[in-house]
Short mmCIF file of C-alpha atoms in Angstrom, two decimals:
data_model
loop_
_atom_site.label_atom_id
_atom_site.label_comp_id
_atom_site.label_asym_id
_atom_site.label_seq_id
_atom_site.Cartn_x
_atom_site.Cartn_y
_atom_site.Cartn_z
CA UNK A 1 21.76 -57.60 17.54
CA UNK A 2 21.46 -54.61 19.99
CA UNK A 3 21.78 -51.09 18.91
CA UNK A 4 23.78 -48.57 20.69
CA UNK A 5 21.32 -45.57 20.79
CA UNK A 6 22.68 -42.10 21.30
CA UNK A 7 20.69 -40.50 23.86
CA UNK A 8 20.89 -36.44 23.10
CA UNK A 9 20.50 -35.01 26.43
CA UNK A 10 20.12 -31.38 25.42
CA UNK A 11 22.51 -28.43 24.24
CA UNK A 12 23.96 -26.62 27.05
CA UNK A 13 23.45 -22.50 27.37
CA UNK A 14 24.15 -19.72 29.21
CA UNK A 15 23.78 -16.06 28.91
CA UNK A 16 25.71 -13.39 27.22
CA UNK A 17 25.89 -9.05 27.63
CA UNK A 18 26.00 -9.53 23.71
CA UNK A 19 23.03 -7.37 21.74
CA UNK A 20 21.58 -9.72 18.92
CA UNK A 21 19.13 -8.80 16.75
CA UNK A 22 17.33 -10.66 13.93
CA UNK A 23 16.58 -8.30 11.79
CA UNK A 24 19.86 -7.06 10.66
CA UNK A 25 18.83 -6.64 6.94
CA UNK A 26 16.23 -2.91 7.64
CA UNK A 27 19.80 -1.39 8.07
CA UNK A 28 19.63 -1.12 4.11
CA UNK A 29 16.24 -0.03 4.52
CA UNK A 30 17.00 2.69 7.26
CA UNK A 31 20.23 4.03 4.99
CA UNK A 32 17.39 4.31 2.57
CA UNK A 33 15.40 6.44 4.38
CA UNK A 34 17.87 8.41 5.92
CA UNK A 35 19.32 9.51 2.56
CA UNK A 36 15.88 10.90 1.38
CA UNK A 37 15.27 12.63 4.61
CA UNK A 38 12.79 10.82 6.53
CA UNK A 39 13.62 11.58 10.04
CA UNK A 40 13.57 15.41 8.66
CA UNK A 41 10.10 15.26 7.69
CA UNK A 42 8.90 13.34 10.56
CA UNK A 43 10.42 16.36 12.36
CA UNK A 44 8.74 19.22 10.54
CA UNK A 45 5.25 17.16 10.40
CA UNK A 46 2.60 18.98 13.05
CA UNK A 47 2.27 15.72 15.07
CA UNK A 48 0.47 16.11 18.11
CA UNK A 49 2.98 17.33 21.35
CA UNK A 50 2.85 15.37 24.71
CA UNK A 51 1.50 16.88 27.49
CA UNK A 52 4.07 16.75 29.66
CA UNK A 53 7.69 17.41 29.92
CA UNK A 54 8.67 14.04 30.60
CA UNK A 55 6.80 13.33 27.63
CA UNK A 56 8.31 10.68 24.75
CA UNK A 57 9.38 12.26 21.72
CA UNK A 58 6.70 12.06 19.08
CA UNK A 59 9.08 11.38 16.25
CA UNK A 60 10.61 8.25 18.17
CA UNK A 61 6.75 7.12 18.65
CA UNK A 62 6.27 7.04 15.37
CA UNK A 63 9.27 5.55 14.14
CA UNK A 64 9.15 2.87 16.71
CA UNK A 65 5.60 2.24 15.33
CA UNK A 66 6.87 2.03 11.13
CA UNK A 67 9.45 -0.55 12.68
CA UNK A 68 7.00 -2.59 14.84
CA UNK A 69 4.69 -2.61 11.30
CA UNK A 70 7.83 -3.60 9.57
CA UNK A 71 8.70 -6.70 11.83
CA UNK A 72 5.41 -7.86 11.74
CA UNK A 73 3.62 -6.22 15.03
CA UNK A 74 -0.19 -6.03 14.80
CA UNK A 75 -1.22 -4.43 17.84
CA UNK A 76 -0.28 -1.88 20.04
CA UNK A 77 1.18 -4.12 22.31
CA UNK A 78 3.70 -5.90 19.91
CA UNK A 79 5.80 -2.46 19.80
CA UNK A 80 7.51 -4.14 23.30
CA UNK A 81 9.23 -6.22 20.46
CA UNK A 82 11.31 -2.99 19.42
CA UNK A 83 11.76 -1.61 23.05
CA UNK A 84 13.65 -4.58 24.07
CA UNK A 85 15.75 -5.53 20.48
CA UNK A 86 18.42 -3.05 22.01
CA UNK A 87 20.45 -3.55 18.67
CA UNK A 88 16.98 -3.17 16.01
CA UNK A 89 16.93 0.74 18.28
CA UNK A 90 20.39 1.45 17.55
CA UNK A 91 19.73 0.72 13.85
CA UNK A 92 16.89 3.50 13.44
CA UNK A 93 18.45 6.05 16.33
CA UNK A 94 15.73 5.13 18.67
CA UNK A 95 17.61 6.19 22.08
CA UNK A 96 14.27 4.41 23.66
CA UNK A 97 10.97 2.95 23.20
CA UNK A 98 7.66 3.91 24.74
CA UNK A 99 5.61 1.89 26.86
CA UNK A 100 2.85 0.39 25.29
CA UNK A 101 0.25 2.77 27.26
CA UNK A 102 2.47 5.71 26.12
CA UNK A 103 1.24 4.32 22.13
CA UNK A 104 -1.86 4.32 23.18
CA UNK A 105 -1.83 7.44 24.63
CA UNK A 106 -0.36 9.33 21.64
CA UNK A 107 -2.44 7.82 19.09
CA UNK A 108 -5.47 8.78 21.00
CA UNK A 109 -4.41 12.69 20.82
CA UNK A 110 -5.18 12.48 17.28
CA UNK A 111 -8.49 14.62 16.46
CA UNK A 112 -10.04 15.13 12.86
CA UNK A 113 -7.47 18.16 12.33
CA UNK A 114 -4.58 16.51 13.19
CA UNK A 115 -5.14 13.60 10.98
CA UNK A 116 -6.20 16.05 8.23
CA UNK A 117 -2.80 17.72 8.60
CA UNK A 118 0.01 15.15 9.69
CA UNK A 119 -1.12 12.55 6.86
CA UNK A 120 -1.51 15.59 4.39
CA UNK A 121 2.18 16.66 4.89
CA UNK A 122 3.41 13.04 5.10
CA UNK A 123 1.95 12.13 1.99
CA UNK A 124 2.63 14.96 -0.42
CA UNK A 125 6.10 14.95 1.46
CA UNK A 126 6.59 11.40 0.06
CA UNK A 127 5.07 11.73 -3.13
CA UNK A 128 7.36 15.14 -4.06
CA UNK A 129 9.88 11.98 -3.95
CA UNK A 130 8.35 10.62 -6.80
CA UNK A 131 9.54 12.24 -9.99
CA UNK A 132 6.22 13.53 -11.97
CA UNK A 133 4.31 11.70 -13.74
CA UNK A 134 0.77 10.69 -15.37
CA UNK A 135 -0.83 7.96 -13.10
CA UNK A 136 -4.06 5.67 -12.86
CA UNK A 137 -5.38 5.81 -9.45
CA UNK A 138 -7.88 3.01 -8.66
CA UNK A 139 -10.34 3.73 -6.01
CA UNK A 140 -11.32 0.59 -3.86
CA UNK A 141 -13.10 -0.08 -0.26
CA UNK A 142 -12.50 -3.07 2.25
CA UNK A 143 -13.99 -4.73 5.31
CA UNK A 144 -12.37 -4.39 8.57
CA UNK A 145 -14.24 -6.64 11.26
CA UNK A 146 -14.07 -4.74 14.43
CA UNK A 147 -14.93 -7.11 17.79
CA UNK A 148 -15.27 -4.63 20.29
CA UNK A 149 -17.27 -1.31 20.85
CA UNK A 150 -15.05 1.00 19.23
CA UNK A 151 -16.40 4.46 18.12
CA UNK A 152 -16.97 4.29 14.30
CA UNK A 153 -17.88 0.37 14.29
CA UNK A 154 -20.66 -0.44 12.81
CA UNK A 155 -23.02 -3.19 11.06
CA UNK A 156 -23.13 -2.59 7.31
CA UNK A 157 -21.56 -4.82 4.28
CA UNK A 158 -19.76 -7.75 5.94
CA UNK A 159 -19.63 -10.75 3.13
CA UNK A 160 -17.13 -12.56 5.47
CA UNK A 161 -18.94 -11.89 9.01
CA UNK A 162 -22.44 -11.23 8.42
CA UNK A 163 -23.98 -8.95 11.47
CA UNK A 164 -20.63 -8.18 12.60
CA UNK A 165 -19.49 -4.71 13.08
CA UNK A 166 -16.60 -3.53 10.86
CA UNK A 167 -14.78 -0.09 9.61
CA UNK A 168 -15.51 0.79 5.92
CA UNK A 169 -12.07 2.15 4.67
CA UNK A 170 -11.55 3.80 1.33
CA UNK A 171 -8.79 3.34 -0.67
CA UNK A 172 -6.47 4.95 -3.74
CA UNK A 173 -3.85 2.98 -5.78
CA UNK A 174 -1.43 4.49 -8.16
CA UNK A 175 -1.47 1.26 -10.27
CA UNK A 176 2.15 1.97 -12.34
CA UNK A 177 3.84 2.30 -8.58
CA UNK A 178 2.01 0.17 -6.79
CA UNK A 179 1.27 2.96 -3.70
CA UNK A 180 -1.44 4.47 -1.76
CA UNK A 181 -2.40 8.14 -2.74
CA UNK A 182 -4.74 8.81 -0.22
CA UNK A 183 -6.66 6.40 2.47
CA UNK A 184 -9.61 7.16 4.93
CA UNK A 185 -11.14 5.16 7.69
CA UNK A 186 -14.48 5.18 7.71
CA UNK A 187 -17.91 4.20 9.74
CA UNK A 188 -18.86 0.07 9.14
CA UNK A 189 -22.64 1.39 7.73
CA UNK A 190 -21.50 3.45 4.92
CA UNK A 191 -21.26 3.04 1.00
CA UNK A 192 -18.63 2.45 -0.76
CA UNK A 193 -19.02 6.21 -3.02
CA UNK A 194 -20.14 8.12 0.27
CA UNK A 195 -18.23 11.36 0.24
CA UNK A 196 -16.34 10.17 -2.69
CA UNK A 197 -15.45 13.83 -4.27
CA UNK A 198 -14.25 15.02 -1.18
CA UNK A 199 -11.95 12.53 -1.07
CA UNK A 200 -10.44 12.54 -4.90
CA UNK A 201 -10.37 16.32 -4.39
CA UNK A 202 -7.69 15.14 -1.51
CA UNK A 203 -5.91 12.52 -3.79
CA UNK A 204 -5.68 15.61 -6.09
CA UNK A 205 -3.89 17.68 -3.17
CA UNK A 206 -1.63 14.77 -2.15
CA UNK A 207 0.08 14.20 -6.11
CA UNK A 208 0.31 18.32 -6.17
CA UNK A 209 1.02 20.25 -9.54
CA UNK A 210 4.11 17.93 -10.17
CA UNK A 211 1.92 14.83 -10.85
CA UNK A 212 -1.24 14.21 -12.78
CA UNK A 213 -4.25 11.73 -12.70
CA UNK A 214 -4.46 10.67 -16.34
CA UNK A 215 -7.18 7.54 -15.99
CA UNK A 216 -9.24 6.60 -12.79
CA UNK A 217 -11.11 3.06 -12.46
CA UNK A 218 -13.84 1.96 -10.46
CA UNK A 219 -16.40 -0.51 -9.84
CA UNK A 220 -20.66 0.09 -9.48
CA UNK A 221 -20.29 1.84 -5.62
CA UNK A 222 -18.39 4.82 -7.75
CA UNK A 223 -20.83 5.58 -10.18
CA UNK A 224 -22.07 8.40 -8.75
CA UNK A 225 -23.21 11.81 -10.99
CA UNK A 226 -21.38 14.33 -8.73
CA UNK A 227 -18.08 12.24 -9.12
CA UNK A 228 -18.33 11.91 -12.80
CA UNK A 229 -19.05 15.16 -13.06
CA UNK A 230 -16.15 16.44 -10.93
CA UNK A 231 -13.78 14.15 -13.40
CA UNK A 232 -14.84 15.54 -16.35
CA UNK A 233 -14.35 19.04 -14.76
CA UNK A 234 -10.73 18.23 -14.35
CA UNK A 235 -10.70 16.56 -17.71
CA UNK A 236 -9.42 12.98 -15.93
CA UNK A 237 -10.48 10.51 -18.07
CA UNK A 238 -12.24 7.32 -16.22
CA UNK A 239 -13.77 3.51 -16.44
CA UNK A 240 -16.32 2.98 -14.07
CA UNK A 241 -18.58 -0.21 -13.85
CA UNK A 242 -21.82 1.38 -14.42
CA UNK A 243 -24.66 0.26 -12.54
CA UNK A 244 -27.32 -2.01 -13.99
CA UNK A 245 -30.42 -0.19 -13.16
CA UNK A 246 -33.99 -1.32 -14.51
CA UNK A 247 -33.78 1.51 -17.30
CA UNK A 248 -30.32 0.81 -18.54
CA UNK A 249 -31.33 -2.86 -18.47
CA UNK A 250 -34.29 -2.22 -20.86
CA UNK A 251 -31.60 -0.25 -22.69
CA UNK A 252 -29.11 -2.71 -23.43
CA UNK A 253 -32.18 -5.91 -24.29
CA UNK A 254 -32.88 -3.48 -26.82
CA UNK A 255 -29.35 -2.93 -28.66
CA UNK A 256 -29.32 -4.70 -31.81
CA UNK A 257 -25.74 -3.47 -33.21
CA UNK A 258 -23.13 -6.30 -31.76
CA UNK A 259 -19.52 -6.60 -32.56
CA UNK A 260 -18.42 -9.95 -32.74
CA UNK A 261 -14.79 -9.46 -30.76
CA UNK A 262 -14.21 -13.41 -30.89
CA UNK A 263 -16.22 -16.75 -30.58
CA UNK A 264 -17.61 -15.58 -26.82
CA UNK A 265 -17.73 -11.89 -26.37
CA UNK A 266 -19.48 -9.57 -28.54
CA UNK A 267 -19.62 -5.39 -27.47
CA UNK A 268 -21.66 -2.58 -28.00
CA UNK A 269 -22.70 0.91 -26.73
CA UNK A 270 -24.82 3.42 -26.62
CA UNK A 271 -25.54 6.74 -24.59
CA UNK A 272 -27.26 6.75 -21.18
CA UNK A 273 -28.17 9.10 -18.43
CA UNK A 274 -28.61 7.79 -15.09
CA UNK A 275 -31.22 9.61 -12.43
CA UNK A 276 -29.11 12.18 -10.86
CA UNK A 277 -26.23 12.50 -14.08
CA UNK A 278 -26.31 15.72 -15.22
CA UNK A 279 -26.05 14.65 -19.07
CA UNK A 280 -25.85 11.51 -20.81
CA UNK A 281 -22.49 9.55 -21.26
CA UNK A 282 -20.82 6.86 -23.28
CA UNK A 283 -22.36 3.25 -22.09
CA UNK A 284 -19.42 0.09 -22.93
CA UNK A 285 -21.34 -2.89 -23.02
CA UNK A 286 -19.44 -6.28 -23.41
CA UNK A 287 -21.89 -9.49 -23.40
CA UNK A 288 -20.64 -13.10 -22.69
CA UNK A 289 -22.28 -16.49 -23.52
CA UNK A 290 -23.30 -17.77 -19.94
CA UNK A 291 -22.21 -21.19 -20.34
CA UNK A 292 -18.47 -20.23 -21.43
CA UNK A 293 -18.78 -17.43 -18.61
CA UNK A 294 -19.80 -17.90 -14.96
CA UNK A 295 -19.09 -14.39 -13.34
CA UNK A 296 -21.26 -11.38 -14.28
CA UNK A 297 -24.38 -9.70 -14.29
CA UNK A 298 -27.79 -11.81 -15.24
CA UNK A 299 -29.82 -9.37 -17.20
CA UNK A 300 -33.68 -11.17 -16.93
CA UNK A 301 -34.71 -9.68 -20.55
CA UNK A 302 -31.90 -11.58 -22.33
CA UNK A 303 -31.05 -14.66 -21.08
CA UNK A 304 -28.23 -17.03 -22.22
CA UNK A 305 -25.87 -13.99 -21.55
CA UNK A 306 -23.46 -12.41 -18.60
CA UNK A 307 -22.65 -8.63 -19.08
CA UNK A 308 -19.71 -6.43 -18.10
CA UNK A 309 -21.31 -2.73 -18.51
CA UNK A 310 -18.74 0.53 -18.18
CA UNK A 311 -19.03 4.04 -17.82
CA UNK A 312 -16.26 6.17 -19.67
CA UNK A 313 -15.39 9.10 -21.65
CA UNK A 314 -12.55 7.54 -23.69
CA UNK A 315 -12.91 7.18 -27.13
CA UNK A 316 -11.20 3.63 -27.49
CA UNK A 317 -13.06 0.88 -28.75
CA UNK A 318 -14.94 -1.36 -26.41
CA UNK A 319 -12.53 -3.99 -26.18
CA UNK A 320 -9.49 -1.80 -24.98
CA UNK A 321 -11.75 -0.24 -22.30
CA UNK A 322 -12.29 -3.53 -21.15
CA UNK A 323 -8.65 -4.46 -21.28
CA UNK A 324 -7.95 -0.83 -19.59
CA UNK A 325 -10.32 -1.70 -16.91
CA UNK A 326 -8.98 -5.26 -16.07
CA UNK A 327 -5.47 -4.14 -14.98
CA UNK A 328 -7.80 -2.77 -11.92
CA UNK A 329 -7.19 -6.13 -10.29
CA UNK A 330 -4.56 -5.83 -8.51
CA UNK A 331 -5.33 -2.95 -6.47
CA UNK A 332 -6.99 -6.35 -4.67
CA UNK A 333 -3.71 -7.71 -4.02
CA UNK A 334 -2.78 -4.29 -2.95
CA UNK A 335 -5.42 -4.38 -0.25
CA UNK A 336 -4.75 -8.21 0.92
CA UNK A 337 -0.57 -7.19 1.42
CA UNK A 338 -1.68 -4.26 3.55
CA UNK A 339 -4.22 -6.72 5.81
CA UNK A 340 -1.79 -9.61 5.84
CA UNK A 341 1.49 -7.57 6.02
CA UNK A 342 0.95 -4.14 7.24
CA UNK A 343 -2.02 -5.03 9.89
CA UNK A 344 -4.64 -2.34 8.29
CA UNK A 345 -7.39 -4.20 10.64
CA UNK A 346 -4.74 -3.63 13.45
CA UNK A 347 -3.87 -1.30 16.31
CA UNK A 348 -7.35 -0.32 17.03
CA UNK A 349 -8.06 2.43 19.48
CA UNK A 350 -11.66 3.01 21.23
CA UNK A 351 -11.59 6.80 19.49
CA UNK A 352 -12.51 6.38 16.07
CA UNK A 353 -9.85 9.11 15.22
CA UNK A 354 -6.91 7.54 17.23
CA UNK A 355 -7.66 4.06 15.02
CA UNK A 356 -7.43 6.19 11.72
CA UNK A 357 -4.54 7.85 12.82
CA UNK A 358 -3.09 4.30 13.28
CA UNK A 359 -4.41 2.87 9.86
CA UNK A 360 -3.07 5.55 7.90
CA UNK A 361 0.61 5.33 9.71
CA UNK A 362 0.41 1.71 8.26
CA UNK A 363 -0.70 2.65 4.97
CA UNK A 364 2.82 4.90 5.16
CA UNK A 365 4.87 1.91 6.16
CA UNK A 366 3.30 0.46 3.10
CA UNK A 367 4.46 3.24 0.82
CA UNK A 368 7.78 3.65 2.24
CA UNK A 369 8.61 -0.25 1.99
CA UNK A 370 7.11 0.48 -1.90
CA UNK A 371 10.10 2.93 -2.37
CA UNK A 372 12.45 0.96 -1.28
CA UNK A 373 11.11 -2.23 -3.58
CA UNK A 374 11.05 -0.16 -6.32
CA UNK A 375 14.65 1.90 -5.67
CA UNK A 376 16.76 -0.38 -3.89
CA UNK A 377 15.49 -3.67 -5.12
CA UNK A 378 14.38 -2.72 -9.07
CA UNK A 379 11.02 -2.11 -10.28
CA UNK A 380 10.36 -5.61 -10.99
CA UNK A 381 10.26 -6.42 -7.90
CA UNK A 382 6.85 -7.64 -6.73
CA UNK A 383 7.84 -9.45 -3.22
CA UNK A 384 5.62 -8.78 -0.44
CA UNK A 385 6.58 -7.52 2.75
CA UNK A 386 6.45 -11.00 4.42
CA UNK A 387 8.87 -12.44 1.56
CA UNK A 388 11.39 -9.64 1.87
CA UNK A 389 11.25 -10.44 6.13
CA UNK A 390 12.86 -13.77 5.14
CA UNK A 391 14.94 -13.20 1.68
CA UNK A 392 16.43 -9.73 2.97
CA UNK A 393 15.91 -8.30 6.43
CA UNK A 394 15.99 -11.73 8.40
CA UNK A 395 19.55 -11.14 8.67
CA UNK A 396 20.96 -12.14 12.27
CA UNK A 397 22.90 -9.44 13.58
CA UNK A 398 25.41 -8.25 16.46
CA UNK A 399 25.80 -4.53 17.82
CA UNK A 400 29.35 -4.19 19.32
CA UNK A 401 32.28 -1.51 19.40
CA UNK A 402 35.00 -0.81 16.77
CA UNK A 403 37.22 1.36 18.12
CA UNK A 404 34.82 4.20 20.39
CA UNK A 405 31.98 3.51 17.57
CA UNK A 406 28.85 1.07 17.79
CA UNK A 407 29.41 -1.43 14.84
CA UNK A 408 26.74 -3.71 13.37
CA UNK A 409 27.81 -7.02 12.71
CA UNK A 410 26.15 -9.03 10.16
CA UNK A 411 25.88 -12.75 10.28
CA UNK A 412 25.93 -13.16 6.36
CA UNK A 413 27.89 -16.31 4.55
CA UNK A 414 30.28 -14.93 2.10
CA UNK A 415 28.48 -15.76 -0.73
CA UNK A 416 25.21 -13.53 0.45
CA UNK A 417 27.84 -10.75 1.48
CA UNK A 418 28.35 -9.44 -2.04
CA UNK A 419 24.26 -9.87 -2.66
CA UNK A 420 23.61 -7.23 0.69
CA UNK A 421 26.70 -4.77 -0.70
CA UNK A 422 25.29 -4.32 -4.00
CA UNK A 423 21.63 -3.12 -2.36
CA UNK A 424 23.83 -0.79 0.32
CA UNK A 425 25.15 0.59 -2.35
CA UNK A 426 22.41 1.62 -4.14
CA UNK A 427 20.47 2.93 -1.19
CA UNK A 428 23.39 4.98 -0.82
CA UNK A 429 23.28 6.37 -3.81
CA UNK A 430 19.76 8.09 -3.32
CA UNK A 431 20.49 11.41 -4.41
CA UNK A 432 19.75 13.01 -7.56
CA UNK A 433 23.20 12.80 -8.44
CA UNK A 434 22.63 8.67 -8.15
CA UNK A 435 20.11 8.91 -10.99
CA UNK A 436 22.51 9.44 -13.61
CA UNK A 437 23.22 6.73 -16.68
CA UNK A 438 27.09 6.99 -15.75
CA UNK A 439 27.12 5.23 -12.70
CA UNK A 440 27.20 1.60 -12.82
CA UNK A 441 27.99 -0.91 -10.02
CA UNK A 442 27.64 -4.81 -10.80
CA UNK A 443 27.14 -7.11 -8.41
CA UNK A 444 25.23 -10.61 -7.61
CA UNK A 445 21.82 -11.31 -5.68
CA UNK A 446 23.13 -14.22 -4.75
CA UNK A 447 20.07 -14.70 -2.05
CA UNK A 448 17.83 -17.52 -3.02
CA UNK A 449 14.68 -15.79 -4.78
CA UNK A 450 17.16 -13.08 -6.17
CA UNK A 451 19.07 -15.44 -8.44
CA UNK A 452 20.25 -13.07 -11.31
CA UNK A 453 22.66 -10.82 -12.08
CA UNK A 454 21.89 -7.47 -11.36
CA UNK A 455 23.41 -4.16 -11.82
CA UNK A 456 23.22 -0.89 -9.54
CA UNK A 457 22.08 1.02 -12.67
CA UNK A 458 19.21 -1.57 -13.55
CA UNK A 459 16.76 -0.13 -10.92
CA UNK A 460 17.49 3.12 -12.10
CA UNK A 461 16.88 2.59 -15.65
CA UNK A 462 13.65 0.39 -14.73
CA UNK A 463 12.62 3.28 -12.57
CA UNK A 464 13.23 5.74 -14.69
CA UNK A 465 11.09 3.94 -17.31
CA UNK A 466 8.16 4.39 -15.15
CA UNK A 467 9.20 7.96 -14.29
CA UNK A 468 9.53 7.10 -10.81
CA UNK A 469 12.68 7.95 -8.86
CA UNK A 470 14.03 9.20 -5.62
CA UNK A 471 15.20 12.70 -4.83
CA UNK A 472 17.16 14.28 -2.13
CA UNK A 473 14.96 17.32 -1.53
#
């Protein structure tokens, strides 16, 4: 028996003067920023002028740049994805979009100053956003492979590309908030603790009097004298992996006074000072059987055993420094979403300075899509940037006329309508009038991945549980 086969020949097409975007959902996330005066501190931020009177305006660069992080642009060259998405412009105000050699150009105007200074205001002007609070800030380093010849690139610790050259960035996470305090860029060949008090006496500068650094944790590249010292001279109190030098081994074969926490791990401690500490400190030393416990340090003196040795001036007992000290984790997540999301490694210049100027403009987009997780979308939200492209701002989208007004049009099912009201509304609301108990609006996430029933005031009552809200100022 023969089969009639339908032969599919191809849909027809044609063109249309319409404006289409697909990224209709960052118009929650631009009413977001708009309400808590972005564009106003862009503005008022010392960014470097152009040089001629034809010259782009610096506050459109930059805002064209946060959007081209946003959508998922990891060079310089990607921001041509903004200049043409005529309707993604009229969502942020962007009038027009540089060239990519106009990027380029601005980036590379940056000198040591003007980093100092634009980031500076940037950052404290975002964290005076955050309502004060006592935070732990955990202080981490990455590798950034660098292919070229750029200034600043150069061979040092690569574990992933031995011999390459690479940029040796240094990072602080306020853990409870899940944002970068401070960030530098720095040359492939250094340490992970060079300069470190400099820059903590920066993180200090950027949380202002309004916040305060209650614990800081670190692993063996921190545990540096000068930086304990400068700790305890602000009274911050601090868990840093201590490092396992031939004296403090000898040390800790000779400890004889174990606590037995359970069946695997017994602790113990004792006082210590390092060459170059300027007294002795408080030594947390946990020991695990090595057969129940592959990771850890192999002291030669005592075998059988793995050890996890700390550095602190709390008082707790050994086994809630350790549990203290493990929540430092996930400042590695932190650092994977800004590589795989917010293209860190990215939107390298040949100037050392232009590329840090261009690393620490993503580590912004980073903390300004952090607000609006934790305002708009509650502070249990954990979705990463590349999840929230598809559940909330992959939202096809028209820009038309109503009337003598540009309207966006949203192609959203009615069911996912009521879902996208509810998070307008509450990015709204972002004024400090919005943060009171009173105000209550329910509505549905009906989005797949936001399948629960939600309330306008939920956010605000998580948020305000981690003393972390928005204000108008």
């Amino acid at each position: 028996m023969r089969k009639r086969v339908q032969v599919f020949e191809g849909l027809p097409w044609r063109f249309t003067d319409k404006r289409f975007t697909a990224w209709g959902g960052f118009r929650v996330l631009e009413e977001m920023l708009r309400r808590i005066g972005w564009p106003q501190a862009l503005a008022t931020a010392p960014l470097p002028e152009p040089r001629s009177n034809r010259g782009c305006c610096p506050v459109m660069i930059v805002q064209s740049f946060l959007v081209t992080v946003w959508t998922g642009g990891v060079r310089f060259a990607q921001t041509a994805m903004v200049r043409y998405d005529e309707a993604l412009r009229s969502m942020f105000g962007l009038s027009h979009v540089a060239s990519v050699s106009t990027f380029t150009r601005f980036f590379k105007r940056f000198n040591r100053g003007d980093v100092e200074r634009v980031f500076g205001n940037l950052s404290s002007w975002c964290w005076q956003r955050v309502a004060a609070h006592s935070w732990t800030v955990d202080l981490d380093s990455s590798v950034l492979t660098r292919y070229g010849h750029q200034e600043g690139s150069s061979r040092g610790y690569n574990p992933r590309h031995r011999g390459k050259k690479s940029h040796h960035p240094l990072m602080a996470f306020a853990a409870e908030c899940r944002m970068v305090v401070n960030a530098w860029l720095r040359p492939g060949n250094t340490n992970d603790g060079a300069n470190v008090v400099n820059f903590f006496r920066e993180v200090l500068g950027v949380l202002g009097q309004r916040h305060r650094v209650g614990l800081v944790r670190a692993d063996c590249g921190f545990c540096i004298g000068s930086f304990l010292d400068l700790l305890e001279e602000k009274q911050i109190d601090y868990i840093v992996v201590c490092r396992l030098m031939p004296t403090l081994r000898r040390q800790i074969a000779g400890l004889k006074d174990w606590v037995q926490l359970n069946e695997r791990i017994e602790a113990a401690e004792c006082q210590y000072q390092a060459e170059g500490w300027s007294r002795p400190r408080r030594i947390v030393v946990l020991r695990f059987r090595a057969a129940e416990r592959a990771t850890g340090q192999m002291l030669l003196e005592v075998p059988g055993y793995t050890y996890a040795i700390y550095v602190t001036n709390l008082r707790l007992s050994a086994a809630h420094v350790r549990e203290l000290y493990l929540g430092r984790a996930d400042s590695e997540n932190r650092i994977k979403e800004l590589l795989q999301d917010f293209a860190i490694a990215g939107f390298v210049s040949q100037k050392f300075w232009a590329t840090e100027a261009a690393f620490r403009m993503a580590i912004l987009a980073y903390n300004l899509m952090s607000l609006f997780r934790q305002f708009v979308l509650g502070s249990a939200s954990k979705h990463t940037l590349s999840t929230l492209r598809v559940q909330c701002f992959a939202i096809g989208a028209s820009l038309g006329q109503s009337g003598h007004k540009q309207m966006l049009r949203l192609g959203l099912s009615p069911p996912r309508r009521q879902w996208f009201e509810g998070l307008f509304s509450i990015a709204q609301a972002t004024s400090p009038q919005s943060l009171q108990p009173t105000q209550k609006v329910q509505f549905v996430m009906q989005n797949p991945g936001f399948n629960s029933f939600i309330s306008a005031s939920s956010p605000l009552r998580s948020l305000r549980s981690l003393r972390l809200s928005l204000t108008g100022d």
